[in-house]
Short mmCIF file of C-alpha atoms and ligand atoms in Angstrom, two decimals:
data_model
loop_
_atom_site.label_atom_id
_atom_site.label_comp_id
_atom_site.label_asym_id
_atom_site.label_seq_id
_atom_site.Cartn_x
_atom_site.Cartn_y
_atom_site.Cartn_z
CA MET A 1062 84.93 -9.61 4.58
CA THR A 1063 83.39 -6.31 2.96
CA GLY A 1064 83.63 -5.76 -0.61
CA LYS A 1065 85.15 -9.76 -1.24
CA ARG A 1066 83.57 -11.59 -3.82
CA PHE A 1067 83.47 -15.49 -4.22
CA ILE A 1068 82.10 -18.57 -6.08
CA VAL A 1069 79.23 -20.33 -4.85
CA THR A 1070 78.91 -23.68 -6.74
CA GLY A 1071 75.25 -24.98 -5.92
CA GLY A 1072 74.60 -21.57 -4.60
CA ALA A 1073 70.77 -21.98 -5.27
CA GLY A 1074 70.53 -25.32 -3.19
CA TYR A 1075 69.66 -25.83 0.38
CA ILE A 1076 72.61 -24.78 1.80
CA GLY A 1077 74.35 -22.78 -0.73
CA SER A 1078 71.11 -20.62 -0.24
CA HIS A 1079 71.76 -19.95 3.24
CA VAL A 1080 75.39 -19.44 2.47
CA CYS A 1081 74.76 -16.65 -0.01
CA VAL A 1082 72.51 -14.59 2.53
CA GLU A 1083 75.37 -14.76 5.19
CA LEU A 1084 77.64 -14.04 2.37
CA VAL A 1085 75.49 -10.60 1.44
CA LYS A 1086 75.06 -9.93 4.88
CA ALA A 1087 78.92 -9.92 5.43
CA GLY A 1088 78.86 -7.37 2.51
CA CYS A 1089 80.52 -9.56 0.16
CA GLN A 1090 79.26 -10.82 -3.26
CA ALA A 1091 78.69 -14.28 -4.66
CA LEU A 1092 78.10 -15.81 -8.24
CA VAL A 1093 76.34 -18.79 -8.05
CA ILE A 1094 77.08 -21.64 -10.39
CA ASP A 1095 74.39 -24.16 -10.48
CA ASN A 1096 72.56 -26.36 -12.84
CA PHE A 1097 69.22 -26.41 -10.92
CA ALA A 1098 69.68 -30.29 -10.76
CA ASN A 1099 68.29 -30.10 -7.20
CA SER A 1100 67.36 -26.61 -6.72
CA SER A 1101 65.34 -23.89 -8.20
CA PRO A 1102 66.16 -20.46 -9.46
CA LYS A 1103 63.24 -18.91 -7.41
CA ALA A 1104 65.72 -19.60 -4.01
CA LEU A 1105 67.83 -16.90 -5.88
CA ASP A 1106 65.22 -14.11 -5.87
CA ARG A 1107 64.28 -15.52 -2.17
CA ILE A 1108 68.05 -14.57 -0.94
CA ALA A 1109 67.52 -10.97 -2.88
CA GLU A 1110 64.34 -10.53 -0.54
CA ILE A 1111 66.20 -11.73 2.62
CA ALA A 1112 69.33 -10.14 2.19
CA GLY A 1113 69.31 -7.80 -0.90
CA GLU A 1114 71.28 -7.34 -3.75
CA GLY A 1115 75.04 -9.39 -4.60
CA VAL A 1116 73.98 -12.15 -6.12
CA THR A 1117 74.37 -13.46 -9.83
CA LEU A 1118 73.64 -16.10 -11.71
CA LEU A 1119 75.64 -18.44 -14.01
CA LYS A 1120 73.36 -21.33 -15.15
CA ALA A 1121 76.01 -23.81 -15.76
CA ASP A 1122 76.76 -27.64 -15.19
CA LEU A 1123 80.24 -28.04 -13.91
CA ALA A 1124 80.37 -31.34 -14.55
CA ASP A 1125 79.41 -30.97 -17.96
CA PRO A 1126 82.63 -30.46 -20.46
CA ALA A 1127 80.63 -28.60 -22.69
CA ASP A 1128 79.98 -25.87 -20.00
CA GLU A 1129 83.84 -26.19 -19.05
CA ALA A 1130 85.33 -22.73 -21.39
CA ARG A 1131 82.03 -20.59 -20.27
CA ILE A 1132 82.75 -21.35 -16.87
CA ILE A 1133 86.28 -20.38 -16.42
CA ASP A 1134 85.40 -17.34 -18.65
CA ALA A 1135 82.76 -16.06 -16.09
CA VAL A 1136 84.52 -17.07 -13.28
CA LYS A 1137 87.76 -15.15 -14.63
CA ALA A 1138 85.51 -12.10 -15.58
CA TYR A 1139 84.14 -12.08 -11.84
CA LYS A 1140 87.75 -11.60 -10.19
CA PRO A 1141 86.78 -13.49 -7.33
CA ASP A 1142 88.55 -14.09 -3.80
CA GLY A 1143 87.76 -17.52 -3.76
CA ALA A 1144 85.15 -20.30 -3.96
CA VAL A 1145 82.63 -21.82 -1.71
CA HIS A 1146 82.64 -25.63 -2.91
CA LEU A 1147 78.88 -27.27 -2.42
CA ALA A 1148 77.74 -28.47 -5.96
CA GLY A 1149 77.69 -32.39 -6.25
CA LEU A 1150 75.16 -35.39 -6.05
CA LYS A 1151 74.41 -36.10 -2.39
CA ALA A 1152 71.85 -38.94 -1.67
CA VAL A 1153 73.60 -41.78 -0.09
CA GLY A 1154 71.29 -44.52 -1.25
CA GLU A 1155 71.19 -43.45 -5.26
CA SER A 1156 75.25 -43.61 -4.64
CA VAL A 1157 75.02 -47.00 -3.76
CA VAL A 1158 73.01 -48.30 -6.59
CA GLU A 1159 74.50 -45.78 -9.08
CA PRO A 1160 78.57 -45.10 -7.96
CA VAL A 1161 79.67 -44.15 -11.16
CA ARG A 1162 77.62 -41.65 -11.73
CA TYR A 1163 78.54 -40.14 -8.46
CA TYR A 1164 82.12 -40.54 -9.12
CA SER A 1165 81.44 -38.70 -12.53
CA VAL A 1166 79.46 -35.77 -11.20
CA ASN A 1167 81.16 -34.86 -8.07
CA LEU A 1168 84.75 -35.13 -8.87
CA PRO A 1169 84.75 -33.68 -12.57
CA ALA A 1170 82.82 -30.59 -10.85
CA THR A 1171 85.37 -30.26 -8.40
CA PHE A 1172 87.93 -30.35 -11.60
CA THR A 1173 86.33 -27.57 -13.63
CA LEU A 1174 85.86 -25.10 -10.34
CA ILE A 1175 90.16 -25.94 -9.47
CA ARG A 1176 90.67 -24.56 -13.39
CA ALA A 1177 88.70 -21.92 -13.24
CA LEU A 1178 90.17 -20.57 -9.90
CA GLU A 1179 93.32 -21.51 -11.14
CA ALA A 1180 92.48 -18.86 -14.38
CA ALA A 1181 91.07 -16.65 -12.30
CA ASN A 1182 94.52 -16.60 -9.78
CA ALA A 1183 92.01 -17.34 -6.76
CA ARG A 1184 93.53 -20.03 -5.23
CA LEU A 1185 91.06 -20.46 -2.44
CA ILE A 1186 88.02 -23.18 -1.77
CA VAL A 1187 85.77 -23.77 1.09
CA PHE A 1188 84.62 -27.61 0.56
CA SER A 1189 81.38 -29.20 1.71
CA SER A 1190 82.58 -31.80 3.02
CA SER A 1191 80.60 -34.19 5.38
CA ALA A 1192 80.51 -36.39 8.68
CA THR A 1193 80.31 -39.24 6.57
CA VAL A 1194 83.94 -39.26 6.02
CA TYR A 1195 84.23 -40.78 9.66
CA GLY A 1196 82.51 -44.03 8.50
CA ASP A 1197 81.24 -45.67 11.85
CA LEU A 1198 84.68 -46.33 13.44
CA ASN A 1199 84.77 -43.32 16.33
CA GLN A 1200 83.43 -42.63 19.34
CA SER A 1201 81.65 -39.58 19.85
CA PRO A 1202 82.41 -36.63 20.34
CA VAL A 1203 84.56 -37.27 16.90
CA ASP A 1204 86.85 -34.47 16.35
CA GLU A 1205 88.97 -34.26 13.44
CA LYS A 1206 91.76 -36.43 13.88
CA GLY A 1207 88.51 -39.27 13.49
CA ALA A 1208 89.59 -42.43 11.58
CA THR A 1209 88.68 -41.53 8.19
CA GLY A 1210 86.43 -44.44 6.07
CA ALA A 1211 83.48 -43.39 4.01
CA THR A 1212 80.92 -46.58 4.03
CA ASN A 1213 79.43 -45.65 0.47
CA PRO A 1214 80.11 -44.15 -3.39
CA TYR A 1215 78.71 -40.66 -2.17
CA GLY A 1216 80.80 -40.34 1.14
CA ARG A 1217 83.76 -41.52 -0.52
CA THR A 1218 83.44 -39.05 -3.07
CA LYS A 1219 83.50 -36.19 -0.34
CA PHE A 1220 86.80 -37.88 1.34
CA PHE A 1221 88.42 -38.35 -2.34
CA ILE A 1222 87.91 -34.42 -2.75
CA GLU A 1223 89.37 -33.71 0.55
CA GLU A 1224 92.26 -35.61 -0.36
CA MET A 1225 92.80 -34.26 -3.43
CA LEU A 1226 92.34 -30.51 -2.48
CA ASN A 1227 94.99 -31.32 0.44
CA ASP A 1228 97.46 -32.22 -2.55
CA LEU A 1229 96.46 -29.56 -4.20
CA ALA A 1230 97.83 -26.91 -0.91
CA ARG A 1231 100.82 -29.40 -0.61
CA ALA A 1232 101.92 -29.28 -4.39
CA ASP A 1233 101.40 -25.22 -4.81
CA ALA A 1234 101.32 -23.09 -1.34
CA ARG A 1235 99.23 -20.46 -3.22
CA TRP A 1236 96.20 -22.61 -2.69
CA LYS A 1237 94.39 -22.37 0.43
CA ILE A 1238 91.83 -24.93 1.16
CA CYS A 1239 89.41 -25.55 4.29
CA ASN A 1240 87.66 -28.81 4.41
CA LEU A 1241 84.16 -28.57 6.22
CA ARG A 1242 82.74 -31.76 7.48
CA TYR A 1243 79.09 -30.94 7.89
CA PHE A 1244 77.11 -32.99 10.47
CA ASN A 1245 73.68 -33.17 9.98
CA PRO A 1246 72.25 -29.57 8.31
CA VAL A 1247 68.47 -29.13 9.57
CA GLY A 1248 66.23 -25.96 10.04
CA ALA A 1249 65.56 -22.92 7.63
CA HIS A 1250 66.41 -19.44 7.57
CA PRO A 1251 63.90 -17.39 10.21
CA SER A 1252 62.27 -15.85 7.33
CA GLY A 1253 60.59 -18.57 5.96
CA LYS A 1254 61.57 -17.70 2.71
CA ILE A 1255 64.08 -20.26 1.93
CA GLY A 1256 64.57 -24.05 2.65
CA GLU A 1257 65.21 -27.59 2.08
CA ASP A 1258 63.14 -28.80 -0.90
CA PRO A 1259 64.41 -32.47 -1.80
CA ASN A 1260 63.44 -33.84 -5.17
CA GLY A 1261 60.56 -36.86 -4.35
CA VAL A 1262 60.31 -38.44 -1.01
CA PRO A 1263 63.10 -37.22 1.26
CA ASN A 1264 66.01 -39.26 2.83
CA ASN A 1265 66.63 -37.39 5.86
CA LEU A 1266 64.72 -37.33 8.94
CA PHE A 1267 64.00 -33.44 9.10
CA PRO A 1268 62.16 -32.75 5.75
CA PHE A 1269 60.84 -36.06 5.93
CA ILE A 1270 58.92 -35.29 9.45
CA ALA A 1271 58.20 -32.03 7.93
CA GLN A 1272 56.00 -33.27 5.16
CA VAL A 1273 54.17 -35.68 7.61
CA ALA A 1274 53.29 -32.77 9.73
CA VAL A 1275 52.25 -30.48 6.63
CA GLY A 1276 50.25 -33.34 5.61
CA ARG A 1277 52.27 -34.68 2.56
CA LEU A 1278 53.09 -37.71 3.67
CA PRO A 1279 51.54 -40.10 6.01
CA LYS A 1280 53.35 -41.64 8.51
CA LEU A 1281 57.56 -41.26 9.45
CA LYS A 1282 59.25 -44.90 9.69
CA VAL A 1283 61.98 -44.74 12.38
CA PHE A 1284 64.34 -46.95 11.42
CA GLY A 1285 65.53 -49.00 14.59
CA ASN A 1286 64.44 -48.75 18.21
CA ASP A 1287 67.51 -51.25 19.18
CA TYR A 1288 70.16 -49.35 19.11
CA PRO A 1289 72.25 -49.04 22.13
CA THR A 1290 71.44 -45.27 22.84
CA ARG A 1291 68.96 -43.78 25.71
CA ASP A 1292 66.31 -44.49 23.76
CA GLY A 1293 67.27 -46.87 21.50
CA THR A 1294 67.21 -44.30 18.08
CA GLY A 1295 69.54 -43.12 16.43
CA ILE A 1296 71.39 -40.04 17.66
CA ARG A 1297 73.02 -37.39 15.57
CA ASP A 1298 74.04 -33.99 15.62
CA TYR A 1299 71.64 -31.44 14.09
CA ILE A 1300 72.88 -28.03 13.45
CA HIS A 1301 71.08 -25.07 11.93
CA VAL A 1302 71.39 -24.31 8.78
CA VAL A 1303 71.89 -20.46 9.56
CA ASP A 1304 74.74 -21.44 12.14
CA LEU A 1305 76.38 -23.66 9.12
CA ALA A 1306 76.24 -20.87 6.79
CA ALA A 1307 77.54 -18.78 9.33
CA GLY A 1308 80.39 -21.23 9.66
CA HIS A 1309 81.06 -20.93 6.15
CA VAL A 1310 81.93 -17.14 6.61
CA ALA A 1311 83.86 -17.77 9.72
CA ALA A 1312 85.89 -20.35 7.18
CA LEU A 1313 86.80 -17.56 4.48
CA ASN A 1314 87.09 -14.89 7.08
CA TYR A 1315 90.17 -17.27 8.29
CA LEU A 1316 91.30 -18.42 4.90
CA THR A 1317 91.70 -14.69 3.37
CA ARG A 1318 94.07 -13.51 6.05
CA GLU A 1319 97.63 -13.04 4.93
CA GLU A 1320 98.83 -15.99 7.45
CA ALA A 1321 96.14 -18.49 6.34
CA PRO A 1322 97.34 -22.38 6.50
CA GLY A 1323 97.59 -24.50 3.48
CA ALA A 1324 94.82 -26.69 4.01
CA VAL A 1325 92.77 -27.21 7.27
CA VAL A 1326 89.71 -29.35 8.44
CA TYR A 1327 86.83 -28.53 10.88
CA ASN A 1328 84.06 -30.14 11.85
CA LEU A 1329 80.62 -27.47 11.88
CA GLY A 1330 78.18 -29.46 14.37
CA ALA A 1331 76.55 -28.45 17.76
CA GLY A 1332 78.78 -30.57 19.64
CA ARG A 1333 75.54 -32.79 21.07
CA GLY A 1334 73.37 -35.99 19.97
CA ILE A 1335 69.71 -35.63 19.46
CA SER A 1336 67.37 -38.70 18.89
CA VAL A 1337 65.00 -39.77 16.05
CA LEU A 1338 62.27 -39.98 18.87
CA GLU A 1339 63.56 -36.33 20.46
CA ALA A 1340 63.57 -34.82 17.19
CA ILE A 1341 60.00 -35.77 16.45
CA ALA A 1342 58.72 -34.29 19.80
CA ALA A 1343 60.54 -31.41 19.41
CA PHE A 1344 58.99 -31.00 16.02
CA LYS A 1345 55.38 -31.63 17.38
CA ARG A 1346 55.73 -29.07 20.23
CA ALA A 1347 57.20 -26.59 17.64
CA SER A 1348 54.11 -27.22 14.61
CA ASN A 1349 51.19 -27.97 17.17
CA ARG A 1350 50.69 -31.07 14.25
CA ASP A 1351 50.24 -34.61 14.96
CA ILE A 1352 53.38 -36.52 13.69
CA PRO A 1353 52.00 -40.38 13.04
CA PHE A 1354 55.78 -42.73 13.09
CA GLU A 1355 55.96 -46.58 13.49
CA ILE A 1356 59.12 -48.68 14.24
CA ALA A 1357 60.31 -50.06 11.12
CA PRO A 1358 64.05 -52.27 10.77
CA ARG A 1359 66.99 -50.31 10.79
CA ARG A 1360 68.48 -48.71 7.62
CA GLU A 1361 71.23 -50.53 6.17
CA GLY A 1362 74.16 -48.58 6.54
CA ASP A 1363 72.77 -46.28 9.20
CA ILE A 1364 75.38 -46.10 12.34
CA ALA A 1365 73.96 -45.66 16.33
CA GLU A 1366 75.34 -42.73 17.33
CA ILE A 1367 77.60 -39.70 15.95
CA TYR A 1368 78.09 -36.39 16.98
CA ALA A 1369 80.73 -34.00 16.54
CA SER A 1370 83.46 -32.14 18.89
CA PRO A 1371 82.95 -28.56 17.32
CA ASP A 1372 86.03 -27.44 19.39
CA LYS A 1373 88.80 -26.85 17.04
CA ALA A 1374 86.48 -24.90 14.48
CA ASN A 1375 85.10 -22.58 18.08
CA ARG A 1376 88.94 -21.90 18.88
CA ASP A 1377 90.16 -21.28 15.44
CA LEU A 1378 87.53 -20.20 13.43
CA GLY A 1379 85.69 -18.12 16.43
CA TRP A 1380 82.67 -19.78 15.22
CA LYS A 1381 79.92 -21.97 17.43
CA ALA A 1382 76.65 -22.74 16.78
CA THR A 1383 74.01 -21.16 18.70
CA LYS A 1384 70.66 -22.20 17.65
CA THR A 1385 68.85 -24.72 19.59
CA LEU A 1386 66.85 -27.96 18.59
CA GLU A 1387 63.46 -25.54 19.35
CA ASP A 1388 64.46 -22.86 16.63
CA MET A 1389 65.77 -25.86 14.27
CA CYS A 1390 62.15 -27.10 14.64
CA ALA A 1391 59.99 -23.74 14.37
CA ASP A 1392 62.32 -22.40 11.44
CA HIS A 1393 61.94 -25.70 9.68
CA TRP A 1394 58.32 -25.63 10.17
CA ARG A 1395 57.61 -21.83 9.06
CA TRP A 1396 59.67 -23.06 6.01
CA GLN A 1397 57.33 -26.04 5.23
CA SER A 1398 54.20 -24.42 6.43
CA GLY A 1399 54.48 -21.48 4.19
CA ASN A 1400 55.95 -23.40 1.23
CA PRO A 1401 53.99 -26.61 1.30
CA ASN A 1402 55.39 -27.50 -1.83
CA GLY A 1403 58.63 -26.05 -1.42
CA TYR A 1404 59.74 -23.89 -4.74
CA ARG A 1405 56.90 -24.99 -6.93
CA ASP A 1406 53.43 -23.21 -7.49
N1 UFG B 2517 65.83 -41.86 9.74
C1 UFG B 2517 64.63 -42.48 10.35
N2 UFG B 2517 63.37 -42.18 9.11
C2 UFG B 2517 63.77 -41.83 8.36
C3 UFG B 2517 65.14 -40.91 8.15
C4 UFG B 2517 65.95 -41.08 9.18
O1 UFG B 2517 64.43 -42.86 11.44
O2 UFG B 2517 62.77 -41.91 7.37
C5 UFG B 2517 66.70 -41.99 11.05
C6 UFG B 2517 68.17 -42.23 10.84
O3 UFG B 2517 67.88 -43.66 10.86
C7 UFG B 2517 68.82 -41.72 11.47
C8 UFG B 2517 68.64 -40.52 11.53
O4 UFG B 2517 67.22 -40.24 11.34
O5 UFG B 2517 69.31 -42.27 12.52
C9 UFG B 2517 69.13 -38.96 11.17
O6 UFG B 2517 68.95 -39.85 9.39
P1 UFG B 2517 69.62 -38.94 8.19
O7 UFG B 2517 68.92 -39.70 6.97
O8 UFG B 2517 68.65 -37.62 8.38
O9 UFG B 2517 70.54 -38.49 8.19
P2 UFG B 2517 72.11 -39.44 8.26
O10 UFG B 2517 72.83 -38.90 9.85
O11 UFG B 2517 71.97 -40.69 7.78
O12 UFG B 2517 72.86 -38.90 6.81
C10 UFG B 2517 73.54 -37.24 6.90
C11 UFG B 2517 73.34 -36.72 5.61
C12 UFG B 2517 74.65 -37.52 4.85
C13 UFG B 2517 75.89 -37.38 5.33
C14 UFG B 2517 75.76 -38.19 6.84
C15 UFG B 2517 77.03 -37.99 7.50
O13 UFG B 2517 71.99 -36.89 5.21
O14 UFG B 2517 74.60 -36.78 3.50
O15 UFG B 2517 74.84 -37.16 7.53
O16 UFG B 2517 76.70 -38.53 8.85
F1 UFG B 2517 76.67 -38.53 4.73
#
């Protein structure tokens, strides 16, 4: 992989910043395209502090037609080997309220990236998809053959983009596509320099717990304790963001081989389920802080349990999640306690 160059859309974001670190560590360079809608340019300085130089920035909005020509020119000039595509809107609840906004950002951003890569003759995309494309029909562990059926507009944008990229690879054998279905990314880089910094009140469990632990929020609501699970609370497959980022490098490595197939799909998960109460208890141990919580009604659209079968990625990509729940909590806490207001001063 040494010497390869990749576009990373959304590269200043939570997952993107960790992907950039792993790319630089693998001897690659990255051109981040980001509009900082839900990220901070400070993440790029922190990436350099952790991994050294190798990342450059194009501040632009992939979904804005006014930025398209500039993006295409910059991508052509960069002469990339491909792209990791993470840019997009990602809040499930918001997508239900504003579906057209979700479609009109996530899909056009992908069109622009495809056109830019065509122009640069670099037909390779590793796409940030989600376990949400499995809907709620499957038995866990769920493998890549599981039935698809997203239950909200955000999830449908992920599913539509996967299918569109698959069509692209079918239509033109020069395209190499890898759809990565993330389970629940949590944690932060062990340096404590980069991590998740959500806008407003967090929707997701780990950032919410972390903000309760640091005293920014008073109390966590546990959404339901009457699910048919071991303690009644929802079960998810939490995966350390550094493991997840390493999965992208493994996917790029796989796709850039001479004999790479056209389009592939992989689950990136740890392969085991953790309940909400187990996550709270582990975070409490890692932070040595009290985490007040109350049992609240179920959240609409939630399912009882989902966790991955990561066997296919283990086998084909030679990748495996190695970090424990304790690592996830300790690293998430190091980031949150060292940066109580995220990247804001
Ligand atoms: N939960 C709480 N209280 C909270 C937040 C979450 O009890 O304040 C519970 C949820 O009910 C669920 C678990 O914690 O049981 C995890 O919830 P998250 O919101 O952290 O994650 P989800 O599994 O709901 O959603 C995540 C991603 C989505 C993605 C989905 C795919 O955030 O982008 O996984 O499975 F679509």
